[in-house]
């Protein structure tokens, strides 16, 4: 397959450790994929779904203790503890290697070792990077075939180079007490043991494309971000691209594939998806910031996805898709999750594998749900009706605006614009959001999640902020404008006030108009906020007074917010860039 000595010696090392019965290279062919699907069905690892309604689609259930990322068991094993920073778990790399090797020793006995050569980004693109994942799980292989570009050609592109990421996964006993997701940034190495769930084991995704890549980006002068990439085409046929960072399960996939309101579609507005989760961005020859989506598919949240909320995501799941921890509708051998249809299935198996009792369903009690709240679909990007023509091109798309956002019941207005790049970095660094089911632990707790990267930054977050500021200096007046959005303001009863989803296009249009210098705004202590009449409410049953209420910047709430940001900043000590400290002081002064 390859004569690259660094690759061959690493494979030998892992093989000697785990002692597989056999070794199989994954070549990316349909033939091999079909054989693996058949094996997984024969062992029960996958269930084949209705071939007429969902061709090439399969259902998988993970262990009940293994349904989300595990942030408390995720480590950045940099040589110096200081380099992991205050927001990451750290462990000494030498000791961690030893512990992980002890856990994984002999763990492939009686099993096959799969070797997956993959590219993050179009193969051969100057912005792409290469990885090799070793796994004992066919589920991982089949997901990687969707989420990354798997091809033996990758080994030709790599040649003799040592610039590739070592990704080693072993299911071991799926023992939550021995579960570790470890990144070794200085060694380009990832090791994941005792899990079989998505983000913990599809190592090209969060582990490589964010934790390792963010470190590489810092060293090499580019950025790896937890961002969707979206193209908005106006009636004149011009396309503007925006990138948006929201924490997990806060609306990236939805925004990336939204369908504009009818009156805008009638005018000729269109939306093109470049990416729904991760962006790699570099400064191009013309001095602007260019982004690629390093992934090849969508690992999307299933609950809440339906024809109306996200038609394009649902359409993406109609063939060659793997569903994880959703409900199995036995009436026609398809899948179901909360929010897919109004009618509840009467003959279904829940995500735990038990017969589901629809009569016991209680919206307020997640333990009665048929699908796990973090159940997911793994769908090929090519299936997406609005996939951008630029998706498979390696040069990337020029970014006009960067948008931060999160779930804030109160506080953050629907949208506001930063006063400068530095002010935008401040807004990103101070972002907070209510936690979701995407990670194990409590849900609905407000936490600071800078740039939506808290669980994904592979180095000291103070250095990360400094890197953002540095990129801004290099970009100068060609830097994207920075905004913040909040679709999640609630009323006294806890209902979302803003309709969201496709109607978010109304906000995106204001953002683009601001980038073009064509829209008005008022200056507030936190930044530029649209006047209510600046957001187009055509055809929407939403009164201007309500809009006014969610655009409001409440000085008392923001004074408290500024105090919390001050607390949050203490963590970073000397590593907090002085510019950000100044930004906080300016905010406090503005609020007086
Ligand atoms: P990850 O894949 O975990 O990174 O999540 P994501 O950021 O891609 O989130 P996604 O788009 O899958 O949305 C997560 C949840 O938020 C789903 O239940 C959506 O229905 C809901 N959601 C998305 N957009 C909106 C919105 O504009 N308004 C409201 N109220 N809910 C939304
Ligand atoms: C997220 O949690 O942000 C995801 C899902 O996109 S996972 O791949 O599990 O990280
Ligand atoms: Mn994500």
XYZ file of C-alpha atoms and ligand atoms in Angstrom:
635
model
C 0.000 0.000 0.000
C 2.817 2.347 0.844
C 6.559 2.438 1.341
C 6.381 5.399 3.741
C 8.589 4.269 6.626
C 6.839 6.446 9.224
C 3.500 4.855 8.300
C 4.786 1.283 8.186
C 6.599 1.472 11.495
C 3.574 2.985 13.284
C 1.279 0.292 11.893
C 3.743 -2.406 13.032
C 3.919 -0.864 16.476
C 0.130 -0.850 16.893
C -0.201 -4.310 15.390
C 2.348 -5.741 17.839
C 0.430 -4.080 20.649
C -3.142 -5.143 19.846
C -2.424 -8.531 18.148
C -5.185 -8.709 15.527
C -6.058 -11.938 13.726
C -5.948 -10.128 10.398
C -5.251 -6.751 8.869
C -7.355 -5.047 6.173
C -6.576 -1.788 4.368
C -9.678 0.241 3.539
C -9.520 1.323 -0.101
C -12.645 3.471 -0.390
C -14.281 1.173 -2.978
C -18.027 0.484 -3.008
C -17.283 -3.240 -3.235
C -15.333 -3.317 0.014
C -17.900 -1.054 1.699
C -20.710 -3.434 0.710
C -18.807 -6.437 2.065
C -18.265 -4.665 5.371
C -21.929 -3.674 5.582
C -22.883 -7.332 5.081
C -20.520 -8.466 7.862
C -21.884 -5.799 10.237
C -25.461 -6.885 9.516
C -24.578 -10.538 10.111
C -23.127 -9.751 13.551
C -25.974 -7.380 14.517
C -23.695 -4.338 14.650
C -25.939 -2.741 12.009
C -29.558 -3.296 11.016
C -30.458 -2.918 7.366
C -33.337 -0.485 6.803
C -36.069 -0.468 4.135
C -34.209 -0.637 0.794
C -37.018 1.106 -1.157
C -37.499 3.995 1.260
C -33.947 4.291 2.597
C -31.546 2.618 0.135
C -28.129 1.833 1.566
C -29.196 2.981 5.049
C -28.451 1.282 8.362
C -29.285 1.613 12.047
C -26.727 1.290 14.838
C -27.191 1.348 18.615
C -24.309 2.152 20.894
C -24.008 0.966 24.472
C -26.212 2.996 26.807
C -23.166 4.309 28.651
C -21.636 5.551 25.383
C -23.911 8.099 23.711
C -21.986 11.396 23.570
C -18.573 12.967 23.748
C -16.951 12.645 27.170
C -15.270 15.951 27.929
C -14.070 14.917 31.392
C -12.201 11.970 29.844
C -10.683 13.955 26.958
C -7.039 14.961 27.373
C -4.539 17.219 25.657
C -1.229 15.481 26.318
C 1.220 18.228 25.442
C 4.744 17.814 26.832
C 4.311 20.837 29.102
C 1.145 21.093 31.187
C 1.152 24.856 30.586
C 0.599 24.273 26.863
C -2.748 22.532 27.406
C -3.895 25.563 29.367
C -6.575 26.015 32.024
C -9.521 24.799 29.943
C -8.196 21.342 28.995
C -7.542 18.175 30.962
C -3.860 17.408 30.789
C -1.769 14.312 31.382
C 1.934 13.710 30.911
C 2.312 12.168 27.432
C 4.816 9.484 28.485
C 2.594 8.274 31.286
C -0.526 8.534 29.157
C 0.985 6.492 26.320
C 1.897 3.822 28.843
C -1.542 3.755 30.403
C -3.316 3.670 27.025
C -1.022 0.974 25.644
C -1.676 -1.112 28.768
C -5.427 -0.687 28.245
C -5.255 -1.525 24.522
C -2.725 -4.395 24.741
C -4.042 -7.558 22.991
C -7.427 -5.878 22.502
C -7.751 -6.924 18.823
C -7.217 -10.652 19.533
C -9.725 -12.587 17.460
C -10.566 -9.409 15.540
C -9.640 -7.636 12.327
C -7.513 -4.496 12.337
C -8.820 -1.978 9.797
C -6.437 0.651 8.438
C -8.188 3.709 7.005
C -6.121 6.196 4.961
C -8.082 9.448 4.715
C -7.847 13.064 3.676
C -9.456 15.929 5.563
C -10.309 18.261 2.700
C -10.307 17.437 -1.029
C -7.464 14.988 -1.770
C -4.364 16.902 -2.837
C -5.762 20.329 -1.907
C -3.103 22.631 -0.431
C -5.467 23.148 2.511
C -6.036 19.418 3.126
C -4.301 17.176 5.674
C -3.833 13.419 5.785
C -4.601 10.937 8.544
C -4.606 7.192 9.063
C -7.061 5.639 11.498
C -6.617 2.148 12.880
C -9.814 0.705 14.329
C -11.422 -2.601 15.295
C -14.933 -1.321 14.526
C -16.737 -1.726 11.210
C -19.139 1.006 12.366
C -16.157 3.366 12.548
C -14.931 2.292 9.102
C -18.354 2.815 7.515
C -18.776 6.218 9.193
C -15.277 7.333 8.184
C -16.122 6.348 4.588
C -18.921 8.932 4.755
C -17.309 11.634 6.894
C -13.857 11.761 5.272
C -12.300 11.151 1.873
C -11.020 7.586 2.152
C -8.869 6.497 -0.762
C -5.563 4.662 -1.294
C -4.573 7.660 -3.465
C -4.067 9.473 -0.178
C -0.914 7.384 0.332
C 0.459 8.579 -3.036
C -0.201 12.188 -2.082
C 1.560 11.588 1.250
C 4.624 9.982 -0.366
C 7.502 9.790 2.120
C 6.271 12.696 4.214
C 5.851 12.449 7.976
C 3.106 15.119 7.941
C 0.112 12.901 8.773
C -1.974 12.257 11.868
C -1.845 8.910 13.654
C -5.335 7.933 14.818
C -5.641 4.779 16.886
C -8.981 3.538 18.164
C -9.791 0.418 20.144
C -13.233 -0.423 21.491
C -11.697 -2.603 24.226
C -14.619 -3.378 26.599
C -16.523 -0.075 26.152
C -15.740 0.395 29.834
C -16.676 3.964 30.818
C -14.144 3.852 33.672
C -11.324 3.195 31.224
C -12.560 5.473 28.447
C -9.964 7.999 27.257
C -9.889 10.326 24.269
C -6.325 11.613 24.068
C -4.608 14.067 21.766
C -0.805 14.351 21.589
C -0.418 17.577 19.571
C 3.381 17.532 19.339
C 3.295 13.952 18.008
C 0.361 14.302 15.574
C -1.222 11.424 17.468
C -4.710 10.576 18.751
C -5.616 7.546 20.850
C -9.206 6.659 21.765
C -10.112 3.637 23.893
C -13.278 2.101 25.348
C -15.829 3.988 23.271
C -17.767 3.272 20.091
C -19.623 6.589 19.805
C -19.313 9.253 17.071
C -17.155 12.152 18.184
C -15.117 9.855 20.438
C -14.137 7.448 17.666
C -14.489 9.106 14.243
C -11.051 10.497 14.868
C -10.893 12.664 11.731
C -13.606 14.876 13.173
C -13.234 16.675 16.505
C -9.978 14.981 17.571
C -8.047 15.705 14.348
C -9.892 18.456 12.467
C -10.228 20.586 15.612
C -7.948 19.554 18.497
C -4.859 18.583 16.500
C -5.567 20.979 13.600
C -6.090 23.996 15.879
C -2.590 23.356 17.243
C -1.193 22.956 13.709
C -2.991 26.144 12.638
C -1.415 28.055 15.514
C 2.057 26.813 14.534
C 1.530 27.225 10.786
C -0.496 30.453 10.662
C -4.032 29.257 9.854
C -7.230 28.501 11.770
C -9.253 25.351 12.519
C -12.667 26.332 13.851
C -15.957 24.769 15.007
C -17.852 26.591 12.249
C -20.363 25.986 9.519
C -19.719 27.594 6.125
C -22.655 28.975 4.194
C -23.001 30.693 0.810
C -25.843 33.176 0.223
C -26.658 33.923 -3.398
C -28.526 37.162 -4.085
C -30.918 37.744 -7.022
C -27.988 39.112 -9.079
C -26.230 35.748 -8.724
C -23.464 37.027 -6.431
C -22.538 34.656 -3.609
C -21.292 35.866 -0.231
C -19.900 33.364 2.274
C -20.207 33.444 6.051
C -18.765 31.141 8.717
C -20.522 30.650 12.048
C -19.371 29.134 15.339
C -22.120 27.852 17.634
C -21.522 25.269 20.380
C -22.598 21.650 19.855
C -26.328 21.211 19.168
C -26.873 24.984 18.867
C -27.910 25.159 15.228
C -24.909 24.885 12.861
C -26.335 22.130 10.650
C -29.663 23.938 10.555
C -28.222 27.300 9.561
C -25.861 25.696 7.041
C -28.820 24.178 5.156
C -31.623 26.642 5.836
C -34.303 27.377 3.293
C -34.979 31.112 2.994
C -38.548 32.379 3.504
C -40.725 32.201 0.389
C -40.669 35.933 -0.370
C -36.862 35.806 -0.535
C -36.837 32.629 -2.641
C -39.301 34.300 -5.012
C -36.893 37.208 -5.333
C -34.120 34.768 -6.263
C -32.215 34.261 -3.016
C -30.503 30.883 -2.637
C -28.463 29.200 0.054
C -25.481 26.895 -0.574
C -23.942 24.617 2.055
C -20.160 24.355 2.146
C -19.876 22.852 5.636
C -21.976 22.251 8.760
C -19.448 21.752 11.590
C -15.792 22.504 10.877
C -13.929 25.177 8.902
C -10.219 25.351 8.099
C -9.291 28.891 7.115
C -6.192 30.434 5.552
C -5.281 33.818 4.178
C -5.398 33.661 0.370
C -3.188 35.339 -2.225
C -5.546 38.328 -2.342
C -5.223 38.800 1.431
C -8.754 37.629 2.265
C -9.670 34.743 4.559
C -10.562 31.510 2.689
C -12.343 28.511 4.219
C -12.679 24.837 3.331
C -14.829 22.216 4.991
C -12.408 19.383 5.782
C -15.246 16.858 6.131
C -17.085 14.834 3.491
C -20.399 14.247 5.251
C -22.667 15.399 8.069
C -22.790 13.853 11.542
C -25.995 15.657 12.409
C -28.352 15.769 15.392
C -31.492 13.783 14.471
C -34.128 15.012 16.991
C -35.932 18.098 15.760
C -34.964 17.458 12.127
C -38.047 17.337 9.900
C -39.347 18.415 6.483
C -40.111 21.883 7.778
C -37.244 22.624 10.184
C -34.474 21.292 7.940
C -35.674 19.863 4.650
C -32.146 19.673 3.212
C -30.716 17.743 6.157
C -33.598 15.291 6.031
C -33.153 14.867 2.272
C -29.445 14.178 2.881
C -30.370 11.162 5.021
C -32.455 9.362 2.382
C -29.654 7.136 1.088
C -26.318 5.645 2.194
C -26.834 7.003 5.711
C -26.040 5.478 9.085
C -28.428 6.311 11.927
C -27.113 6.052 15.492
C -29.404 5.714 18.542
C -32.607 6.762 16.791
C -35.832 4.715 17.079
C -36.569 1.844 14.708
C -40.063 2.085 13.209
C -40.961 -1.547 12.612
C -44.141 -0.726 10.687
C -42.040 -0.071 7.577
C -38.476 -0.754 8.755
C -37.508 2.917 8.790
C -36.332 5.296 11.500
C -38.015 7.830 13.774
C -37.029 10.466 16.300
C -38.793 13.109 18.354
C -39.816 15.936 16.051
C -39.652 13.939 12.793
C -43.456 13.690 12.515
C -46.347 14.797 14.708
C -47.695 11.245 14.860
C -45.840 8.939 17.205
C -44.962 5.495 15.863
C -47.092 2.713 17.319
C -44.751 -0.147 16.544
C -41.243 0.987 17.325
C -38.084 -0.067 19.133
C -36.445 2.697 21.164
C -32.750 3.626 21.069
C -32.059 1.208 23.930
C -33.421 -1.693 21.874
C -36.676 -2.077 23.815
C -40.246 -1.983 22.539
C -41.329 1.662 22.755
C -44.549 2.581 24.532
C -45.864 5.720 22.827
C -48.609 6.101 25.447
C -45.961 6.799 28.092
C -44.308 9.516 26.013
C -43.933 12.726 28.010
C -42.238 15.668 26.362
C -40.828 16.881 29.667
C -39.175 13.540 30.491
C -36.337 12.585 28.150
C -36.250 9.064 29.590
C -39.543 8.391 27.767
C -38.116 9.384 24.385
C -37.829 6.875 21.569
C -34.602 8.363 20.217
C -31.682 9.532 22.335
C -31.522 13.374 22.464
C -28.021 13.123 20.936
C -29.000 10.529 18.317
C -27.353 11.276 14.993
C -27.335 10.623 11.263
C -24.139 10.187 9.263
C -25.025 11.366 5.759
C -22.822 11.898 2.674
C -22.495 15.583 1.734
C -23.208 14.713 -1.911
C -26.781 13.857 -0.885
C -27.479 17.437 0.198
C -29.728 19.218 -2.324
C -28.029 22.562 -1.609
C -24.395 21.418 -1.476
C -22.157 24.157 -2.850
C -20.231 23.765 -6.100
C -17.217 24.891 -4.082
C -17.488 21.952 -1.672
C -15.152 19.695 -3.630
C -12.781 22.450 -4.715
C -9.630 22.764 -2.714
C -9.134 26.551 -2.788
C -11.843 27.413 -0.293
C -14.386 30.233 -0.289
C -13.740 33.857 0.771
C -15.401 34.664 4.092
C -17.226 38.006 4.420
C -18.535 37.563 7.966
C -17.772 35.462 11.012
C -20.743 34.854 13.287
C -20.632 33.694 16.895
C -23.694 32.480 18.743
C -25.131 30.306 21.435
C -28.165 29.483 23.529
C -28.931 32.370 25.849
C -32.453 32.569 27.253
C -31.827 36.193 28.217
C -28.919 38.559 27.652
C -27.569 38.365 24.087
C -29.759 40.173 21.528
C -30.944 38.495 18.322
C -27.930 39.946 16.489
C -25.219 42.545 16.932
C -22.037 43.527 15.155
C -18.665 43.976 16.775
C -16.977 47.357 16.521
C -13.693 45.927 15.195
C -11.834 42.643 14.756
C -10.391 42.977 18.302
C -13.870 43.657 19.669
C -15.124 40.625 17.707
C -12.409 38.427 19.224
C -13.473 39.733 22.632
C -17.096 38.770 21.915
C -16.004 35.294 20.802
C -13.729 34.828 23.804
C -16.583 35.722 26.172
C -19.256 33.591 24.481
C -21.520 31.576 26.736
C -24.179 29.002 26.000
C -26.442 26.536 27.752
C -25.010 23.002 27.618
C -26.698 20.363 25.413
C -26.913 16.578 25.081
C -23.970 16.535 22.643
C -21.637 15.970 25.589
C -22.129 13.777 28.652
C -23.121 15.782 31.743
C -25.755 18.292 32.801
C -27.903 19.952 30.108
C -29.063 23.594 30.171
C -26.276 25.005 32.341
C -24.795 28.293 31.079
C -21.042 28.001 30.573
C -18.405 30.100 28.844
C -17.518 28.425 25.561
C -15.059 30.691 23.721
C -15.592 30.580 19.949
C -17.573 27.318 20.584
C -14.110 25.735 20.968
C -14.001 25.011 24.710
C -14.018 21.214 24.201
C -11.939 21.361 21.015
C -8.990 23.719 21.388
C -5.769 21.678 21.348
C -3.576 24.207 23.176
C -3.640 27.025 25.718
C -6.744 29.116 25.129
C -4.837 32.326 25.953
C -2.498 31.520 23.049
C -5.557 30.737 20.952
C -6.998 34.221 21.603
C -3.615 35.746 20.738
C -3.590 33.736 17.498
C -7.008 35.163 16.567
C -5.729 38.698 17.218
C -2.621 37.978 15.149
C -4.725 36.718 12.222
C -6.712 39.965 12.405
C -3.512 42.007 12.140
C -2.452 40.031 9.060
C -5.890 40.402 7.455
C -6.072 44.140 8.147
C -8.944 45.813 6.305
C -9.649 42.565 4.433
C -10.700 40.836 7.669
C -14.251 39.444 7.802
C -16.662 41.475 9.943
C -17.577 39.761 13.204
C -21.153 39.354 14.503
C -23.000 37.588 17.319
C -26.452 35.979 17.074
C -28.865 34.382 19.534
C -31.858 32.462 18.164
C -32.742 31.218 21.628
C -34.184 34.116 23.656
C -37.206 32.823 25.607
C -40.354 34.400 27.026
C -41.563 34.042 30.620
C -43.028 30.638 29.798
C -39.740 29.399 28.382
C -40.881 29.444 24.729
C -38.447 30.591 22.047
C -39.453 34.083 20.923
C -37.736 34.222 17.546
C -39.113 31.703 14.961
C -35.585 30.706 13.934
C -34.642 28.151 11.269
C -35.350 29.546 7.730
C -36.358 32.897 9.211
C -32.773 33.295 10.406
C -32.139 34.308 6.788
C -33.692 37.674 7.698
C -30.858 38.198 10.159
C -28.196 36.874 7.774
C -29.387 39.374 5.170
C -28.848 42.227 7.640
C -25.374 40.848 8.369
C -24.488 40.767 4.676
C -25.929 44.235 4.118
C -23.747 45.501 6.998
C -20.680 43.930 5.352
C -21.594 45.815 2.180
C -22.203 49.050 4.074
C -25.867 48.994 3.031
C -27.722 48.655 6.344
C -28.306 50.810 9.363
C -27.636 50.062 13.008
C -27.510 51.783 16.357
C -24.444 51.854 18.525
C -24.924 50.251 21.962
C -22.448 49.472 24.761
C -21.857 45.978 23.308
C -21.755 46.781 19.580
C -23.985 47.730 16.640
C -27.557 46.461 16.895
C -30.089 46.773 14.066
C -33.038 49.098 14.517
C -36.198 46.939 14.488
C -37.088 48.246 11.024
C -33.711 47.067 9.681
C -34.788 43.407 9.979
C -37.174 42.522 7.159
C -40.330 40.910 8.613
C -42.207 40.500 5.295
C -44.799 37.698 5.426
C -43.913 36.924 9.022
C -46.455 36.920 11.817
C -44.108 38.670 14.228
C -44.737 42.150 15.557
C -42.151 44.872 15.672
C -42.553 45.350 19.436
C -41.513 41.745 20.067
C -38.603 42.212 17.709
C -37.646 45.301 19.663
C -37.659 43.248 22.876
C -35.187 40.677 21.530
C -32.895 43.382 20.139
C -32.729 45.053 23.513
C -29.441 45.411 25.378
C -30.339 45.445 29.070
C -27.695 47.376 31.008
C -28.276 45.516 34.291
C -28.000 42.101 32.688
C -24.907 43.185 30.755
C -23.256 44.669 33.837
C -23.613 41.269 35.467
C -22.363 39.660 32.259
C -19.256 41.876 32.308
C -18.537 40.747 35.874
C -18.837 37.113 34.799
C -16.515 37.720 31.855
C -14.001 39.224 34.286
C -14.244 36.031 36.375
C -13.860 33.873 33.250
C -10.801 35.870 32.171
C -9.017 35.227 35.480
C -8.423 31.630 34.378
C -6.051 32.753 31.644
C -3.714 34.745 33.884
C -0.738 36.278 32.064
C -1.726 34.564 28.842
C -4.782 36.755 28.418
C -3.871 39.210 25.635
C -3.838 42.821 26.804
C -6.173 43.777 23.911
C -8.890 41.595 25.399
C -8.448 43.021 28.873
C -8.791 46.502 27.293
C -11.932 45.394 25.472
C -13.462 44.304 28.775
C -12.574 47.629 30.387
C -14.172 49.459 27.446
C -17.348 47.402 27.806
C -17.510 48.172 31.516
C -17.020 51.880 30.833
C -19.690 51.802 28.092
C -22.158 50.288 30.550
C -21.656 52.994 33.207
P -23.444 19.664 16.454
O -23.573 18.701 15.342
O -23.530 19.025 17.796
O -22.214 20.507 16.360
O -24.772 20.597 16.449
P -25.244 21.804 15.520
O -24.649 23.076 15.998
O -25.032 21.466 14.090
O -26.814 21.899 15.847
P -28.099 21.529 14.956
O -28.233 22.395 13.745
O -28.092 20.066 14.724
O -29.284 21.925 15.940
C -29.385 21.383 17.238
C -30.760 21.607 17.788
O -31.095 22.998 17.789
C -31.854 20.900 17.003
O -32.759 20.297 17.905
C -32.530 22.012 16.235
O -33.879 21.731 15.990
C -32.342 23.221 17.155
N -32.273 24.483 16.382
C -31.470 24.743 15.317
N -31.679 25.987 14.804
C -32.636 26.540 15.585
C -33.297 27.814 15.578
O -33.030 28.698 14.750
N -34.225 28.026 16.556
C -34.539 27.077 17.484
N -35.451 27.371 18.402
N -33.953 25.854 17.515
C -33.012 25.589 16.584
C -20.477 18.098 18.403
O -20.700 17.623 19.513
O -20.148 19.298 18.228
C -20.654 17.251 17.204
C -20.885 15.826 17.401
O -20.557 17.746 16.093
S -19.450 14.927 17.757
O -18.873 14.447 16.523
O -19.848 13.816 18.624
O -18.491 15.796 18.421
Mn -20.156 20.004 16.233
